[in-house]
Amino acid sequence: MRGVSADNEMKKNGAAVSPFTAVDRYGCIKSDEGNRPNVEVPTTNCRPGDDNEKEKKRVVKWRKMIGSSAGDWKEFARKKPDVVKRRIRKGIPDCLRSLVWQLISGSRDLLLQNRGVYDQLVLYETSASELDIIRDISRTFPTHVFYKQMHGPGQRSLYNVLKAYSVYDREVGYVQGMGFVAGLFLLYMSEEDAFWLLVAMLKGAVNEPMQGLYLPGLPLVQQYLFQFEKLVKEYLPELGTHFDQEMINPGMYASQWFVALFSNSLPFPLALRIWDVFLYEGIKIVFKVGLALLKYCQDDLVKLPFEKLLPALRNFPNEALDPDRLLPMACSIKVTKRLEELKLEYLQLHNPQPQCSKSAGIKPSKLV
């Protein structure tokens, strides 16, 4: 990850950050206030990258599982899906996260099938969203050293990826929340790799397409908020009743959970672990984590009035943000069947226009 060698990154790129600035191991500038997404929280297990025997053994296991080619990985995943799921839920070793994300998302195959497409999109195409992208760049991970320098290498890379996608998928173009997603990818991989990972995620190379998160009107976000509100009332009835009494709905606290998929609302150690699972299992992990967070804090939340509820729902206590505590709780919540039922209910109630056009699939290598 780029943050691991943050000091070298600053020196090499001339970032406008003092060499004496304290940063955490993810590359985020530390502050006395401890901005929530940058706060590291204690975990019960060894952290990715720690120089210890347990971590080394994990990396060896993962390397054997990945094999020497994409074919080796696919064969292992086909034969032992439960092993893959279990190990992903425990966390992908940080040094292998870039490769594994590309393998489990299908983005590696897309890149190999579309050599040269990214460069053509960046160099030769124009986008109607260019000014919007430029305007929002400095708001994306503003406390991370890779993106801190105005017009620096991080901001340029992020601009290139977002501009390329806005050309590739003109129906979506660009929406602000995409910056945090692409920005997270760029902390682990090259521009081209990050671009194809964004394509794989939004177009649904493996899992359900996420394009509807960013289409006009954010149709998929609206559906997810409807589903989440129902799940809260069913799984946490006391809290659901309290939310109704205080006139709190998920649109007031959970929109960014879905728009940016937790990339800008939770500490990096937890957000990365959620992304590990999301890229393999799909959107259900976002619902599960949301429910687990509310369940963990339910006893305190039901006592709060409206004016204190919203701040509490945006700033969960550190103990609730321990990945090794929260993710097992989240993964134990069963929502798959109920999500399908609620999706049908939502579609029947709202009769929305199709979320994806006929051209919503992944494009062939030639530009259209």
PDB file of N, CA and C in Angstrom, residues 200-275:
ATOM      1  N   ALA A 200     -15.013  -3.429 -13.475  1.00  0.00           N
ATOM      2  CA  ALA A 200     -15.502  -4.741 -13.044  1.00  0.00           C
ATOM      3  C   ALA A 200     -16.561  -4.611 -11.968  1.00  0.00           C
ATOM      4  N   MET A 201     -16.362  -3.676 -11.052  1.00  0.00           N
ATOM      5  CA  MET A 201     -17.315  -3.489  -9.961  1.00  0.00           C
ATOM      6  C   MET A 201     -18.631  -2.896 -10.469  1.00  0.00           C
ATOM      7  N   LEU A 202     -18.549  -1.824 -11.258  1.00  0.00           N
ATOM      8  CA  LEU A 202     -19.766  -1.137 -11.681  1.00  0.00           C
ATOM      9  C   LEU A 202     -20.523  -1.905 -12.757  1.00  0.00           C
ATOM     10  N   LYS A 203     -19.828  -2.610 -13.600  1.00  0.00           N
ATOM     11  CA  LYS A 203     -20.483  -3.351 -14.680  1.00  0.00           C
ATOM     12  C   LYS A 203     -20.845  -4.778 -14.284  1.00  0.00           C
ATOM     13  N   GLY A 204     -20.331  -5.244 -13.157  1.00  0.00           N
ATOM     14  CA  GLY A 204     -20.710  -6.574 -12.682  1.00  0.00           C
ATOM     15  C   GLY A 204     -20.000  -7.711 -13.384  1.00  0.00           C
ATOM     16  N   ALA A 205     -18.670  -7.670 -13.418  1.00  0.00           N
ATOM     17  CA  ALA A 205     -17.911  -8.754 -14.040  1.00  0.00           C
ATOM     18  C   ALA A 205     -18.112 -10.070 -13.305  1.00  0.00           C
ATOM     19  N   VAL A 206     -18.302  -9.999 -11.993  1.00  0.00           N
ATOM     20  CA  VAL A 206     -18.485 -11.203 -11.175  1.00  0.00           C
ATOM     21  C   VAL A 206     -19.771 -11.120 -10.363  1.00  0.00           C
ATOM     22  N   ASN A 207     -19.934 -10.041  -9.617  1.00  0.00           N
ATOM     23  CA  ASN A 207     -21.104  -9.878  -8.755  1.00  0.00           C
ATOM     24  C   ASN A 207     -22.142  -8.967  -9.402  1.00  0.00           C
ATOM     25  N   GLU A 208     -23.183  -8.644  -8.646  1.00  0.00           N
ATOM     26  CA  GLU A 208     -24.243  -7.752  -9.133  1.00  0.00           C
ATOM     27  C   GLU A 208     -23.663  -6.416  -9.580  1.00  0.00           C
ATOM     28  N   PRO A 209     -24.050  -5.902 -10.743  1.00  0.00           N
ATOM     29  CA  PRO A 209     -23.534  -4.601 -11.191  1.00  0.00           C
ATOM     30  C   PRO A 209     -23.883  -3.491 -10.201  1.00  0.00           C
ATOM     31  N   MET A 210     -22.925  -2.605  -9.962  1.00  0.00           N
ATOM     32  CA  MET A 210     -23.125  -1.483  -9.054  1.00  0.00           C
ATOM     33  C   MET A 210     -23.342  -0.173  -9.791  1.00  0.00           C
ATOM     34  N   GLN A 211     -23.533  -0.223 -11.105  1.00  0.00           N
ATOM     35  CA  GLN A 211     -23.679   0.982 -11.910  1.00  0.00           C
ATOM     36  C   GLN A 211     -24.806   1.873 -11.405  1.00  0.00           C
ATOM     37  N   GLY A 212     -25.880   1.257 -10.906  1.00  0.00           N
ATOM     38  CA  GLY A 212     -27.030   2.015 -10.433  1.00  0.00           C
ATOM     39  C   GLY A 212     -26.744   2.901  -9.241  1.00  0.00           C
ATOM     40  N   LEU A 213     -25.587   2.704  -8.578  1.00  0.00           N
ATOM     41  CA  LEU A 213     -25.207   3.596  -7.487  1.00  0.00           C
ATOM     42  C   LEU A 213     -24.997   5.014  -7.988  1.00  0.00           C
ATOM     43  N   TYR A 214     -24.606   5.143  -9.258  1.00  0.00           N
ATOM     44  CA  TYR A 214     -24.185   6.440  -9.774  1.00  0.00           C
ATOM     45  C   TYR A 214     -24.977   6.927 -10.975  1.00  0.00           C
ATOM     46  N   LEU A 215     -25.991   6.201 -11.382  1.00  0.00           N
ATOM     47  CA  LEU A 215     -26.858   6.679 -12.457  1.00  0.00           C
ATOM     48  C   LEU A 215     -27.691   7.865 -11.955  1.00  0.00           C
ATOM     49  N   PRO A 216     -28.201   8.696 -12.845  1.00  0.00           N
ATOM     50  CA  PRO A 216     -29.024   9.832 -12.407  1.00  0.00           C
ATOM     51  C   PRO A 216     -30.138   9.399 -11.459  1.00  0.00           C
ATOM     52  N   GLY A 217     -30.244  10.094 -10.342  1.00  0.00           N
ATOM     53  CA  GLY A 217     -31.235   9.737  -9.340  1.00  0.00           C
ATOM     54  C   GLY A 217     -30.761   8.691  -8.358  1.00  0.00           C
ATOM     55  N   LEU A 218     -29.563   8.156  -8.578  1.00  0.00           N
ATOM     56  CA  LEU A 218     -28.974   7.129  -7.693  1.00  0.00           C
ATOM     57  C   LEU A 218     -29.974   6.007  -7.387  1.00  0.00           C
ATOM     58  N   PRO A 219     -30.523   5.356  -8.407  1.00  0.00           N
ATOM     59  CA  PRO A 219     -31.598   4.387  -8.184  1.00  0.00           C
ATOM     60  C   PRO A 219     -31.228   3.223  -7.274  1.00  0.00           C
ATOM     61  N   LEU A 220     -30.003   2.747  -7.389  1.00  0.00           N
ATOM     62  CA  LEU A 220     -29.615   1.613  -6.563  1.00  0.00           C
ATOM     63  C   LEU A 220     -29.446   2.026  -5.101  1.00  0.00           C
ATOM     64  N   VAL A 221     -28.983   3.243  -4.873  1.00  0.00           N
ATOM     65  CA  VAL A 221     -28.873   3.754  -3.503  1.00  0.00           C
ATOM     66  C   VAL A 221     -30.258   3.830  -2.876  1.00  0.00           C
ATOM     67  N   GLN A 222     -31.234   4.323  -3.631  1.00  0.00           N
ATOM     68  CA  GLN A 222     -32.597   4.420  -3.108  1.00  0.00           C
ATOM     69  C   GLN A 222     -33.150   3.040  -2.753  1.00  0.00           C
ATOM     70  N   GLN A 223     -32.874   2.068  -3.604  1.00  0.00           N
ATOM     71  CA  GLN A 223     -33.325   0.699  -3.322  1.00  0.00           C
ATOM     72  C   GLN A 223     -32.661   0.158  -2.065  1.00  0.00           C
ATOM     73  N   TYR A 224     -31.351   0.363  -1.952  1.00  0.00           N
ATOM     74  CA  TYR A 224     -30.622  -0.164  -0.794  1.00  0.00           C
ATOM     75  C   TYR A 224     -31.089   0.482   0.503  1.00  0.00           C
ATOM     76  N   LEU A 225     -31.373   1.777   0.478  1.00  0.00           N
ATOM     77  CA  LEU A 225     -31.855   2.451   1.684  1.00  0.00           C
ATOM     78  C   LEU A 225     -33.222   1.913   2.093  1.00  0.00           C
ATOM     79  N   PHE A 226     -34.085   1.635   1.120  1.00  0.00           N
ATOM     80  CA  PHE A 226     -35.384   1.015   1.400  1.00  0.00           C
ATOM     81  C   PHE A 226     -35.177  -0.356   2.058  1.00  0.00           C
ATOM     82  N   GLN A 227     -34.314  -1.159   1.489  1.00  0.00           N
ATOM     83  CA  GLN A 227     -34.063  -2.494   2.030  1.00  0.00           C
ATOM     84  C   GLN A 227     -33.466  -2.403   3.434  1.00  0.00           C
ATOM     85  N   PHE A 228     -32.532  -1.467   3.620  1.00  0.00           N
ATOM     86  CA  PHE A 228     -31.864  -1.372   4.917  1.00  0.00           C
ATOM     87  C   PHE A 228     -32.830  -0.930   6.008  1.00  0.00           C
ATOM     88  N   GLU A 229     -33.715  -0.001   5.696  1.00  0.00           N
ATOM     89  CA  GLU A 229     -34.692   0.453   6.688  1.00  0.00           C
ATOM     90  C   GLU A 229     -35.580  -0.713   7.139  1.00  0.00           C
ATOM     91  N   LYS A 230     -35.996  -1.538   6.193  1.00  0.00           N
ATOM     92  CA  LYS A 230     -36.809  -2.707   6.533  1.00  0.00           C
ATOM     93  C   LYS A 230     -36.024  -3.690   7.397  1.00  0.00           C
ATOM     94  N   LEU A 231     -34.756  -3.906   7.044  1.00  0.00           N
ATOM     95  CA  LEU A 231     -33.934  -4.852   7.808  1.00  0.00           C
ATOM     96  C   LEU A 231     -33.713  -4.377   9.239  1.00  0.00           C
ATOM     97  N   VAL A 232     -33.498  -3.077   9.420  1.00  0.00           N
ATOM     98  CA  VAL A 232     -33.318  -2.536  10.776  1.00  0.00           C
ATOM     99  C   VAL A 232     -34.557  -2.813  11.618  1.00  0.00           C
ATOM    100  N   LYS A 233     -35.727  -2.595  11.051  1.00  0.00           N
ATOM    101  CA  LYS A 233     -36.961  -2.813  11.815  1.00  0.00           C
ATOM    102  C   LYS A 233     -37.194  -4.287  12.126  1.00  0.00           C
ATOM    103  N   GLU A 234     -36.699  -5.172  11.246  1.00  0.00           N
ATOM    104  CA  GLU A 234     -36.900  -6.602  11.454  1.00  0.00           C
ATOM    105  C   GLU A 234     -35.855  -7.224  12.369  1.00  0.00           C
ATOM    106  N   TYR A 235     -34.597  -6.808  12.208  1.00  0.00           N
ATOM    107  CA  TYR A 235     -33.510  -7.403  12.992  1.00  0.00           C
ATOM    108  C   TYR A 235     -33.293  -6.677  14.316  1.00  0.00           C
ATOM    109  N   LEU A 236     -33.597  -5.382  14.346  1.00  0.00           N
ATOM    110  CA  LEU A 236     -33.399  -4.579  15.547  1.00  0.00           C
ATOM    111  C   LEU A 236     -34.676  -3.783  15.818  1.00  0.00           C
ATOM    112  N   PRO A 237     -35.764  -4.459  16.180  1.00  0.00           N
ATOM    113  CA  PRO A 237     -37.075  -3.795  16.292  1.00  0.00           C
ATOM    114  C   PRO A 237     -37.107  -2.648  17.297  1.00  0.00           C
ATOM    115  N   GLU A 238     -36.427  -2.803  18.421  1.00  0.00           N
ATOM    116  CA  GLU A 238     -36.434  -1.725  19.416  1.00  0.00           C
ATOM    117  C   GLU A 238     -35.779  -0.474  18.841  1.00  0.00           C
ATOM    118  N   LEU A 239     -34.650  -0.644  18.170  1.00  0.00           N
ATOM    119  CA  LEU A 239     -33.956   0.495  17.572  1.00  0.00           C
ATOM    120  C   LEU A 239     -34.771   1.062  16.407  1.00  0.00           C
ATOM    121  N   GLY A 240     -35.368   0.182  15.622  1.00  0.00           N
ATOM    122  CA  GLY A 240     -36.197   0.644  14.520  1.00  0.00           C
ATOM    123  C   GLY A 240     -37.354   1.499  14.983  1.00  0.00           C
ATOM    124  N   THR A 241     -38.004   1.093  16.088  1.00  0.00           N
ATOM    125  CA  THR A 241     -39.097   1.881  16.663  1.00  0.00           C
ATOM    126  C   THR A 241     -38.598   3.229  17.157  1.00  0.00           C
ATOM    127  N   HIS A 242     -37.414   3.218  17.792  1.00  0.00           N
ATOM    128  CA  HIS A 242     -36.835   4.472  18.293  1.00  0.00           C
ATOM    129  C   HIS A 242     -36.511   5.417  17.134  1.00  0.00           C
ATOM    130  N   PHE A 243     -35.972   4.875  16.051  1.00  0.00           N
ATOM    131  CA  PHE A 243     -35.695   5.701  14.877  1.00  0.00           C
ATOM    132  C   PHE A 243     -36.981   6.336  14.343  1.00  0.00           C
ATOM    133  N   ASP A 244     -38.051   5.571  14.301  1.00  0.00           N
ATOM    134  CA  ASP A 244     -39.337   6.107  13.834  1.00  0.00           C
ATOM    135  C   ASP A 244     -39.824   7.238  14.740  1.00  0.00           C
ATOM    136  N   GLN A 245     -39.697   7.024  16.037  1.00  0.00           N
ATOM    137  CA  GLN A 245     -40.149   8.039  16.995  1.00  0.00           C
ATOM    138  C   GLN A 245     -39.349   9.330  16.865  1.00  0.00           C
ATOM    139  N   GLU A 246     -38.058   9.186  16.556  1.00  0.00           N
ATOM    140  CA  GLU A 246     -37.195  10.367  16.427  1.00  0.00           C
ATOM    141  C   GLU A 246     -37.111  10.859  14.985  1.00  0.00           C
ATOM    142  N   MET A 247     -37.893  10.218  14.111  1.00  0.00           N
ATOM    143  CA  MET A 247     -37.950  10.606  12.693  1.00  0.00           C
ATOM    144  C   MET A 247     -36.576  10.523  12.015  1.00  0.00           C
ATOM    145  N   ILE A 248     -35.901   9.414  12.278  1.00  0.00           N
ATOM    146  CA  ILE A 248     -34.601   9.122  11.665  1.00  0.00           C
ATOM    147  C   ILE A 248     -34.791   8.038  10.614  1.00  0.00           C
ATOM    148  N   ASN A 249     -34.300   8.280   9.404  1.00  0.00           N
ATOM    149  CA  ASN A 249     -34.353   7.255   8.368  1.00  0.00           C
ATOM    150  C   ASN A 249     -32.952   7.024   7.815  1.00  0.00           C
ATOM    151  N   PRO A 250     -32.694   5.885   7.154  1.00  0.00           N
ATOM    152  CA  PRO A 250     -31.338   5.560   6.698  1.00  0.00           C
ATOM    153  C   PRO A 250     -30.736   6.593   5.755  1.00  0.00           C
ATOM    154  N   GLY A 251     -31.589   7.320   5.022  1.00  0.00           N
ATOM    155  CA  GLY A 251     -31.049   8.341   4.141  1.00  0.00           C
ATOM    156  C   GLY A 251     -30.286   9.428   4.876  1.00  0.00           C
ATOM    157  N   MET A 252     -30.525   9.538   6.184  1.00  0.00           N
ATOM    158  CA  MET A 252     -29.894  10.579   6.983  1.00  0.00           C
ATOM    159  C   MET A 252     -28.536  10.153   7.530  1.00  0.00           C
ATOM    160  N   TYR A 253     -28.242   8.842   7.525  1.00  0.00           N
ATOM    161  CA  TYR A 253     -26.969   8.400   8.094  1.00  0.00           C
ATOM    162  C   TYR A 253     -26.263   7.320   7.272  1.00  0.00           C
ATOM    163  N   ALA A 254     -26.976   6.633   6.376  1.00  0.00           N
ATOM    164  CA  ALA A 254     -26.373   5.488   5.697  1.00  0.00           C
ATOM    165  C   ALA A 254     -26.135   5.690   4.200  1.00  0.00           C
ATOM    166  N   SER A 255     -26.515   6.841   3.659  1.00  0.00           N
ATOM    167  CA  SER A 255     -26.340   7.047   2.214  1.00  0.00           C
ATOM    168  C   SER A 255     -24.899   6.841   1.786  1.00  0.00           C
ATOM    169  N   GLN A 256     -23.970   7.434   2.534  1.00  0.00           N
ATOM    170  CA  GLN A 256     -22.557   7.304   2.163  1.00  0.00           C
ATOM    171  C   GLN A 256     -22.026   5.886   2.344  1.00  0.00           C
ATOM    172  N   TRP A 257     -22.665   5.120   3.210  1.00  0.00           N
ATOM    173  CA  TRP A 257     -22.257   3.714   3.338  1.00  0.00           C
ATOM    174  C   TRP A 257     -22.396   3.009   2.003  1.00  0.00           C
ATOM    175  N   PHE A 258     -23.452   3.342   1.281  1.00  0.00           N
ATOM    176  CA  PHE A 258     -23.697   2.678  -0.001  1.00  0.00           C
ATOM    177  C   PHE A 258     -23.028   3.415  -1.171  1.00  0.00           C
ATOM    178  N   VAL A 259     -23.071   4.742  -1.167  1.00  0.00           N
ATOM    179  CA  VAL A 259     -22.503   5.501  -2.282  1.00  0.00           C
ATOM    180  C   VAL A 259     -20.999   5.251  -2.405  1.00  0.00           C
ATOM    181  N   ALA A 260     -20.295   5.281  -1.288  1.00  0.00           N
ATOM    182  CA  ALA A 260     -18.840   5.090  -1.307  1.00  0.00           C
ATOM    183  C   ALA A 260     -18.428   3.751  -0.709  1.00  0.00           C
ATOM    184  N   LEU A 261     -19.413   2.924  -0.346  1.00  0.00           N
ATOM    185  CA  LEU A 261     -19.140   1.575   0.164  1.00  0.00           C
ATOM    186  C   LEU A 261     -18.149   1.593   1.327  1.00  0.00           C
ATOM    187  N   PHE A 262     -18.413   2.495   2.266  1.00  0.00           N
ATOM    188  CA  PHE A 262     -17.647   2.636   3.512  1.00  0.00           C
ATOM    189  C   PHE A 262     -16.222   3.154   3.316  1.00  0.00           C
ATOM    190  N   SER A 263     -15.810   3.464   2.089  1.00  0.00           N
ATOM    191  CA  SER A 263     -14.419   3.850   1.870  1.00  0.00           C
ATOM    192  C   SER A 263     -14.059   5.178   2.530  1.00  0.00           C
ATOM    193  N   ASN A 264     -15.053   6.033   2.779  1.00  0.00           N
ATOM    194  CA  ASN A 264     -14.767   7.338   3.366  1.00  0.00           C
ATOM    195  C   ASN A 264     -15.440   7.554   4.713  1.00  0.00           C
ATOM    196  N   SER A 265     -16.013   6.514   5.293  1.00  0.00           N
ATOM    197  CA  SER A 265     -16.760   6.710   6.538  1.00  0.00           C
ATOM    198  C   SER A 265     -16.294   5.820   7.683  1.00  0.00           C
ATOM    199  N   LEU A 266     -15.350   4.940   7.436  1.00  0.00           N
ATOM    200  CA  LEU A 266     -14.841   4.058   8.492  1.00  0.00           C
ATOM    201  C   LEU A 266     -13.313   4.075   8.470  1.00  0.00           C
ATOM    202  N   PRO A 267     -12.669   3.702   9.563  1.00  0.00           N
ATOM    203  CA  PRO A 267     -11.205   3.647   9.582  1.00  0.00           C
ATOM    204  C   PRO A 267     -10.675   2.700   8.500  1.00  0.00           C
ATOM    205  N   PHE A 268      -9.504   3.018   7.964  1.00  0.00           N
ATOM    206  CA  PHE A 268      -8.939   2.208   6.895  1.00  0.00           C
ATOM    207  C   PHE A 268      -8.837   0.718   7.234  1.00  0.00           C
ATOM    208  N   PRO A 269      -8.388   0.335   8.436  1.00  0.00           N
ATOM    209  CA  PRO A 269      -8.274  -1.103   8.711  1.00  0.00           C
ATOM    210  C   PRO A 269      -9.597  -1.842   8.527  1.00  0.00           C
ATOM    211  N   LEU A 270     -10.693  -1.214   8.931  1.00  0.00           N
ATOM    212  CA  LEU A 270     -12.001  -1.834   8.793  1.00  0.00           C
ATOM    213  C   LEU A 270     -12.521  -1.714   7.365  1.00  0.00           C
ATOM    214  N   ALA A 271     -12.366  -0.545   6.759  1.00  0.00           N
ATOM    215  CA  ALA A 271     -12.849  -0.359   5.387  1.00  0.00           C
ATOM    216  C   ALA A 271     -12.193  -1.350   4.430  1.00  0.00           C
ATOM    217  N   LEU A 272     -10.908  -1.583   4.584  1.00  0.00           N
ATOM    218  CA  LEU A 272     -10.200  -2.518   3.705  1.00  0.00           C
ATOM    219  C   LEU A 272     -10.719  -3.936   3.872  1.00  0.00           C
ATOM    220  N   ARG A 273     -10.976  -4.332   5.093  1.00  0.00           N
ATOM    221  CA  ARG A 273     -11.503  -5.677   5.346  1.00  0.00           C
ATOM    222  C   ARG A 273     -12.903  -5.838   4.746  1.00  0.00           C
ATOM    223  N   ILE A 274     -13.700  -4.780   4.823  1.00  0.00           N
ATOM    224  CA  ILE A 274     -15.029  -4.819   4.205  1.00  0.00           C
ATOM    225  C   ILE A 274     -14.897  -4.957   2.690  1.00  0.00           C
ATOM    226  N   TRP A 275     -13.973  -4.220   2.096  1.00  0.00           N
ATOM    227  CA  TRP A 275     -13.763  -4.312   0.656  1.00  0.00           C
ATOM    228  C   TRP A 275     -13.263  -5.690   0.237  1.00  0.00           C
TER     229      TRP A 275
END
